[in-house]
CSV table of C-alpha atoms and ligand atoms in Angstrom, one decimal:
chain,number,residue,atom,x,y,z
A,36,MET,CA,-14.6,-55.2,-31.0
A,37,ASN,CA,-11.8,-52.7,-30.8
A,38,GLU,CA,-13.5,-50.7,-33.6
A,39,HIS,CA,-16.7,-50.6,-31.7
A,40,VAL,CA,-15.0,-49.4,-28.5
A,41,HIS,CA,-13.2,-46.7,-30.6
A,42,THR,CA,-16.4,-45.5,-32.2
A,43,ALA,CA,-18.2,-45.4,-28.8
A,44,THR,CA,-15.4,-43.3,-27.4
A,45,LEU,CA,-15.5,-40.9,-30.3
A,46,SER,CA,-19.2,-40.5,-29.9
A,47,GLU,CA,-18.9,-40.0,-26.2
A,48,ARG,CA,-16.3,-37.4,-26.9
A,49,ALA,CA,-18.6,-35.6,-29.4
A,50,ASP,CA,-21.4,-35.6,-26.7
A,51,ALA,CA,-19.0,-34.1,-24.2
A,52,ILE,CA,-17.9,-31.4,-26.7
A,53,GLU,CA,-21.5,-30.5,-27.5
A,54,GLU,CA,-22.4,-30.3,-23.8
A,55,LYS,CA,-19.3,-28.1,-23.2
A,56,MET,CA,-20.3,-25.8,-26.0
A,57,MET,CA,-23.9,-25.6,-24.8
A,58,HIS,CA,-22.5,-24.8,-21.4
A,59,GLU,CA,-20.3,-22.1,-22.8
A,60,LEU,CA,-23.3,-20.6,-24.6
A,61,ALA,CA,-24.6,-19.6,-21.2
A,62,GLU,CA,-21.3,-18.2,-20.2
A,63,ARG,CA,-19.4,-15.2,-21.6
A,64,VAL,CA,-16.2,-15.5,-23.5
A,65,ALA,CA,-13.1,-14.5,-21.8
A,66,THR,CA,-10.7,-12.5,-24.0
A,67,LYS,CA,-6.9,-12.6,-23.9
A,68,SER,CA,-5.1,-9.2,-24.1
A,69,VAL,CA,-2.3,-8.9,-26.6
A,70,LEU,CA,0.3,-9.0,-23.9
A,71,PHE,CA,-0.8,-12.6,-22.8
A,72,GLY,CA,0.0,-13.8,-26.3
A,73,MET,CA,3.3,-12.1,-26.4
A,74,ALA,CA,4.4,-14.3,-23.6
A,75,ASP,CA,4.0,-17.2,-26.0
A,76,GLY,CA,6.0,-15.3,-28.7
A,77,LYS,CA,2.9,-14.2,-30.7
A,78,ILE,CA,1.6,-10.8,-31.6
A,79,GLU,CA,-2.1,-11.3,-32.2
A,80,MET,CA,-5.5,-10.1,-31.2
A,81,LEU,CA,-8.9,-11.7,-31.3
A,82,ASN,CA,-11.0,-10.2,-34.1
A,83,GLY,CA,-14.2,-9.5,-32.3
A,84,PHE,CA,-16.2,-8.8,-35.5
A,85,GLU,CA,-15.2,-12.1,-37.0
A,86,PHE,CA,-15.9,-14.0,-33.8
A,87,LYS,CA,-19.4,-12.5,-33.5
A,88,LYS,CA,-20.1,-13.5,-37.1
A,89,ASN,CA,-19.3,-17.1,-36.3
A,90,ASN,CA,-20.8,-17.1,-32.8
A,91,PRO,CA,-23.8,-14.7,-33.0
A,92,ASP,CA,-25.2,-16.0,-29.7
A,93,LYS,CA,-22.2,-15.5,-27.6
A,94,PHE,CA,-21.2,-12.5,-25.6
A,95,PHE,CA,-17.9,-11.3,-24.4
A,96,LEU,CA,-17.0,-11.2,-20.7
A,97,MET,CA,-17.3,-7.6,-19.4
A,98,GLY,CA,-16.8,-8.3,-15.7
A,99,ALA,CA,-15.5,-11.0,-13.4
A,100,ASP,CA,-13.9,-14.1,-14.9
A,101,PRO,CA,-15.6,-17.1,-13.2
A,102,ARG,CA,-12.4,-19.1,-13.4
A,103,LEU,CA,-10.7,-16.8,-10.9
A,104,PRO,CA,-11.4,-16.4,-7.2
A,105,ALA,CA,-14.3,-14.0,-6.7
A,106,MET,CA,-13.5,-10.6,-5.4
A,107,PRO,CA,-15.7,-8.7,-2.9
A,108,ALA,CA,-17.7,-5.6,-4.1
A,109,LYS,CA,-15.3,-3.3,-2.2
A,110,PRO,CA,-11.9,-5.0,-2.4
A,111,THR,CA,-9.1,-4.2,0.0
A,112,LEU,CA,-5.4,-4.7,-0.5
A,113,ILE,CA,-5.6,-7.8,1.6
A,114,ASP,CA,-8.3,-9.2,-0.8
A,115,PHE,CA,-5.8,-8.8,-3.6
A,116,PHE,CA,-3.2,-10.5,-1.6
A,117,LYS,CA,-5.5,-13.5,-1.0
A,118,ASN,CA,-7.2,-13.7,-4.4
A,119,ARG,CA,-4.9,-12.3,-7.0
A,120,PHE,CA,-1.2,-12.7,-5.9
A,121,ALA,CA,0.4,-15.9,-7.2
A,122,SER,CA,2.8,-16.2,-4.2
A,123,LEU,CA,2.9,-14.5,-0.8
A,124,ASN,CA,5.8,-16.4,0.7
A,125,HIS,CA,8.6,-14.1,-0.5
A,126,LEU,CA,6.7,-10.9,0.4
A,127,LEU,CA,5.7,-12.1,3.8
A,128,GLN,CA,9.2,-13.4,4.6
A,129,SER,CA,10.8,-10.1,3.6
A,130,ALA,CA,8.4,-8.1,5.7
A,131,ALA,CA,8.9,-10.5,8.7
A,132,LEU,CA,12.6,-10.1,8.4
A,133,ALA,CA,12.3,-6.3,8.3
A,134,LEU,CA,10.1,-6.5,11.4
A,135,LYS,CA,12.6,-8.8,13.2
A,136,ASN,CA,15.4,-6.4,12.3
A,137,GLY,CA,13.5,-3.6,14.1
A,138,HIS,CA,12.7,-1.4,11.2
A,139,ASP,CA,9.8,1.1,11.3
A,140,GLU,CA,6.4,0.4,9.7
A,141,LYS,CA,7.3,2.2,6.5
A,142,VAL,CA,10.2,-0.1,5.8
A,143,VAL,CA,8.1,-3.2,6.8
A,144,LEU,CA,5.3,-2.1,4.4
A,145,ALA,CA,7.8,-1.4,1.6
A,146,CYS,CA,9.2,-4.9,2.1
A,147,LEU,CA,5.7,-6.4,2.1
A,148,LEU,CA,4.8,-4.6,-1.1
A,149,HIS,CA,8.1,-4.5,-2.9
A,150,ASP,CA,7.5,-7.3,-5.4
A,151,ILE,CA,3.7,-7.1,-5.9
A,152,GLY,CA,4.5,-6.2,-9.5
A,153,VAL,CA,5.9,-9.7,-10.0
A,154,ALA,CA,3.4,-11.5,-7.7
A,155,SER,CA,0.4,-10.1,-9.5
A,156,PHE,CA,1.1,-8.3,-12.7
A,157,ILE,CA,4.3,-8.5,-14.7
A,158,ARG,CA,8.0,-9.2,-14.2
A,159,CYS,CA,9.6,-6.7,-16.5
A,160,ASP,CA,10.3,-3.4,-14.5
A,161,HIS,CA,8.3,-4.8,-11.6
A,162,GLY,CA,9.6,-2.2,-9.2
A,163,TYR,CA,8.3,0.6,-11.4
A,164,TRP,CA,4.9,-1.1,-11.9
A,165,GLY,CA,4.5,-2.0,-8.2
A,166,ALA,CA,5.4,1.6,-7.1
A,167,GLN,CA,2.8,3.0,-9.5
A,168,MET,CA,0.1,0.7,-8.2
A,169,ILE,CA,0.6,1.7,-4.6
A,170,GLU,CA,1.6,5.4,-5.0
A,171,PRO,CA,-1.8,7.0,-4.3
A,172,TYR,CA,-2.3,4.9,-1.2
A,173,VAL,CA,1.0,5.0,0.7
A,174,ASP,CA,3.5,7.4,2.1
A,175,ALA,CA,5.7,8.8,-0.8
A,176,GLU,CA,8.8,7.3,0.8
A,177,VAL,CA,7.3,3.8,0.5
A,178,SER,CA,6.4,3.9,-3.2
A,179,TRP,CA,9.8,5.7,-3.9
A,180,ALA,CA,11.6,2.8,-2.2
A,181,VAL,CA,9.6,0.1,-4.0
A,182,ARG,CA,10.4,1.9,-7.4
A,183,MET,CA,14.1,2.2,-6.6
A,184,HIS,CA,14.7,-1.3,-5.2
A,185,GLN,CA,14.5,-2.3,-8.9
A,186,ALA,CA,17.8,-0.5,-9.6
A,187,LEU,CA,19.5,-0.8,-6.2
A,188,ARG,CA,19.3,-4.6,-6.4
A,189,PHE,CA,22.0,-4.6,-9.0
A,190,PHE,CA,24.6,-2.6,-7.0
A,191,PRO,CA,26.4,-3.5,-3.8
A,192,ASP,CA,26.5,-1.4,-0.7
A,193,PRO,CA,29.2,-2.7,1.7
A,194,SER,CA,28.1,-0.2,4.3
A,195,VAL,CA,25.0,-2.4,5.0
A,196,GLY,CA,26.6,-5.7,4.0
A,197,TYR,CA,24.8,-5.9,0.7
A,198,GLU,CA,26.6,-7.7,-2.1
A,199,TYR,CA,25.6,-8.3,-5.7
A,200,PRO,CA,23.3,-11.3,-5.4
A,201,GLN,CA,24.8,-14.6,-6.4
A,202,MET,CA,21.3,-15.6,-7.5
A,203,TYR,CA,21.6,-12.9,-10.3
A,204,VAL,CA,24.8,-14.5,-11.5
A,205,ASN,CA,23.0,-17.9,-11.5
A,206,ASN,CA,19.9,-16.5,-13.2
A,207,PHE,CA,21.2,-13.9,-15.7
A,208,GLY,CA,24.8,-15.0,-16.2
A,209,ALA,CA,28.0,-13.5,-14.9
A,210,ASP,CA,28.3,-11.0,-17.8
A,211,TYR,CA,24.8,-9.4,-17.3
A,212,LYS,CA,25.0,-5.6,-17.1
A,213,PRO,CA,22.0,-3.5,-16.1
A,214,GLU,CA,20.6,-1.3,-18.8
A,215,PRO,CA,21.5,2.4,-18.8
A,216,TYR,CA,18.2,3.5,-17.3
A,217,ILE,CA,18.8,1.2,-14.3
A,218,VAL,CA,22.3,2.7,-13.9
A,219,ARG,CA,20.8,6.2,-14.1
A,220,ASP,CA,18.2,5.6,-11.5
A,221,TYR,CA,20.8,4.0,-9.2
A,222,GLU,CA,23.0,7.0,-9.5
A,223,SER,CA,20.2,9.4,-8.7
A,224,ALA,CA,18.9,7.2,-5.8
A,225,LYS,CA,22.3,7.1,-4.2
A,226,ASN,CA,22.1,10.7,-3.0
A,227,HIS,CA,18.4,10.8,-2.3
A,228,LYS,CA,17.2,11.4,1.3
A,229,TRP,CA,15.2,8.1,1.1
A,230,TYR,CA,18.1,6.0,-0.3
A,231,MET,CA,18.3,3.8,2.8
A,232,THR,CA,14.6,2.9,2.7
A,233,ALA,CA,15.0,1.5,-0.8
A,234,ARG,CA,18.3,-0.1,0.2
A,235,LEU,CA,16.7,-1.8,3.2
A,236,ILE,CA,14.2,-3.5,0.9
A,237,CYS,CA,17.3,-5.1,-0.8
A,238,VAL,CA,18.9,-6.0,2.5
A,239,ASN,CA,15.7,-7.7,3.8
A,240,ASP,CA,15.0,-9.2,0.4
A,241,ILE,CA,18.1,-11.2,-0.3
A,242,TYR,CA,17.8,-13.5,2.7
A,243,SER,CA,14.1,-14.1,2.2
A,244,PHE,CA,13.8,-17.2,0.1
A,245,ASP,CA,13.4,-19.9,2.8
A,246,PRO,CA,10.7,-22.3,1.5
A,247,ASN,CA,10.1,-23.7,5.0
A,248,ALA,CA,9.6,-20.5,6.9
A,249,LYS,CA,6.0,-20.0,7.8
A,250,VAL,CA,4.7,-16.4,7.9
A,251,ASN,CA,1.1,-15.4,8.1
A,252,LEU,CA,-0.6,-12.6,6.2
A,253,ASP,CA,-2.6,-11.9,9.4
A,254,ASP,CA,0.6,-10.7,11.1
A,255,PHE,CA,0.6,-7.7,8.8
A,256,VAL,CA,-3.0,-6.7,8.6
A,257,ASP,CA,-2.6,-4.1,11.3
A,258,ILE,CA,0.5,-2.5,9.6
A,259,VAL,CA,-1.4,-2.4,6.3
A,260,GLY,CA,-4.4,-0.9,8.1
A,261,ARG,CA,-2.3,1.9,9.6
A,262,ASN,CA,-0.1,2.6,6.5
A,263,PHE,CA,-2.2,1.8,3.4
A,264,ARG,CA,-5.0,4.3,2.6
A,265,GLN,CA,-7.8,1.9,1.7
A,266,PRO,CA,-10.3,3.7,-0.5
A,267,GLU,CA,-13.9,3.6,0.8
A,268,GLU,CA,-15.3,2.6,-2.6
A,269,GLY,CA,-12.9,-0.4,-2.8
A,270,LEU,CA,-9.4,-0.6,-4.3
A,271,GLY,CA,-9.9,-0.1,-8.0
A,272,PHE,CA,-13.3,1.7,-7.7
A,273,ASP,CA,-11.8,4.9,-6.5
A,274,ASP,CA,-10.6,7.6,-8.8
A,275,SER,CA,-6.8,7.4,-8.1
A,276,PRO,CA,-4.3,7.4,-11.0
A,277,SER,CA,-3.7,3.7,-10.5
A,278,ALA,CA,-7.2,2.5,-9.8
A,279,HIS,CA,-7.5,1.0,-13.4
A,280,MET,CA,-4.5,-1.2,-12.7
A,281,TRP,CA,-6.3,-2.8,-9.7
A,282,ARG,CA,-9.4,-3.2,-11.8
A,283,THR,CA,-7.4,-4.9,-14.5
A,284,LEU,CA,-6.1,-7.3,-11.9
A,285,MET,CA,-9.7,-7.9,-10.8
A,286,TRP,CA,-10.9,-8.4,-14.4
A,287,PRO,CA,-7.9,-9.4,-16.5
A,288,THR,CA,-10.0,-11.0,-19.3
A,289,ARG,CA,-12.6,-8.2,-19.8
A,290,TYR,CA,-13.2,-7.5,-23.5
A,291,LEU,CA,-12.7,-3.7,-22.9
B,593,LIG,FE1,12.1,-7.1,-6.6
B,594,LIG,FE1,12.1,-9.5,-3.7
């Protein structure tokens, strides 16, 4: 009896697999970039030639990945917030705090965007990545501040009540020392005319981890509208130096 049940289950499973494969034949195959594998400690790449030899009827994905939320034809920054950023809470809370503290819209926008590198793209050097993504579309002071908050986070400034975050001691250990390029960028940022804008990101950042605070993206749509130059063609379809980064976020599993 048990054997019969077992056989039936296997057969059902085979049917399910066959159905799934047939279903997949109608779909395109999403490809993982090398970087995605490195996160699992592997350096490897799909051999397209080999794959096509074994799956001659299949095609690779060259556009939208159906597993991800659909993006409109002409995406805006807000569309990326809603459909591609893994978490909005921290960004919204930072921006809300900056607003509450009476800072101008440049600072509020810088706080809203300061960690989009982490929220959407990559953790390592997130300030530099995030700054590059927004550089063509915002005031130079905003992208400079986002870039430099990466370094300033690790250095206290008692004049504004900013101490080295206890969270970093917990996360990285008490003996963690920032790399020389971080120290270098901190030293050069210290005497820059926009130093305080980058520093204010850190000041409004550190108190922004309240999981119960409710902040709405709608509260910032106007500030984004006034301070982020939305390209007419859609973010990613313009010809800016970072358009390809937005396209990659849109289509992270395209074959090429
Ligand atoms: Fe950050
Ligand atoms: Fe942050």
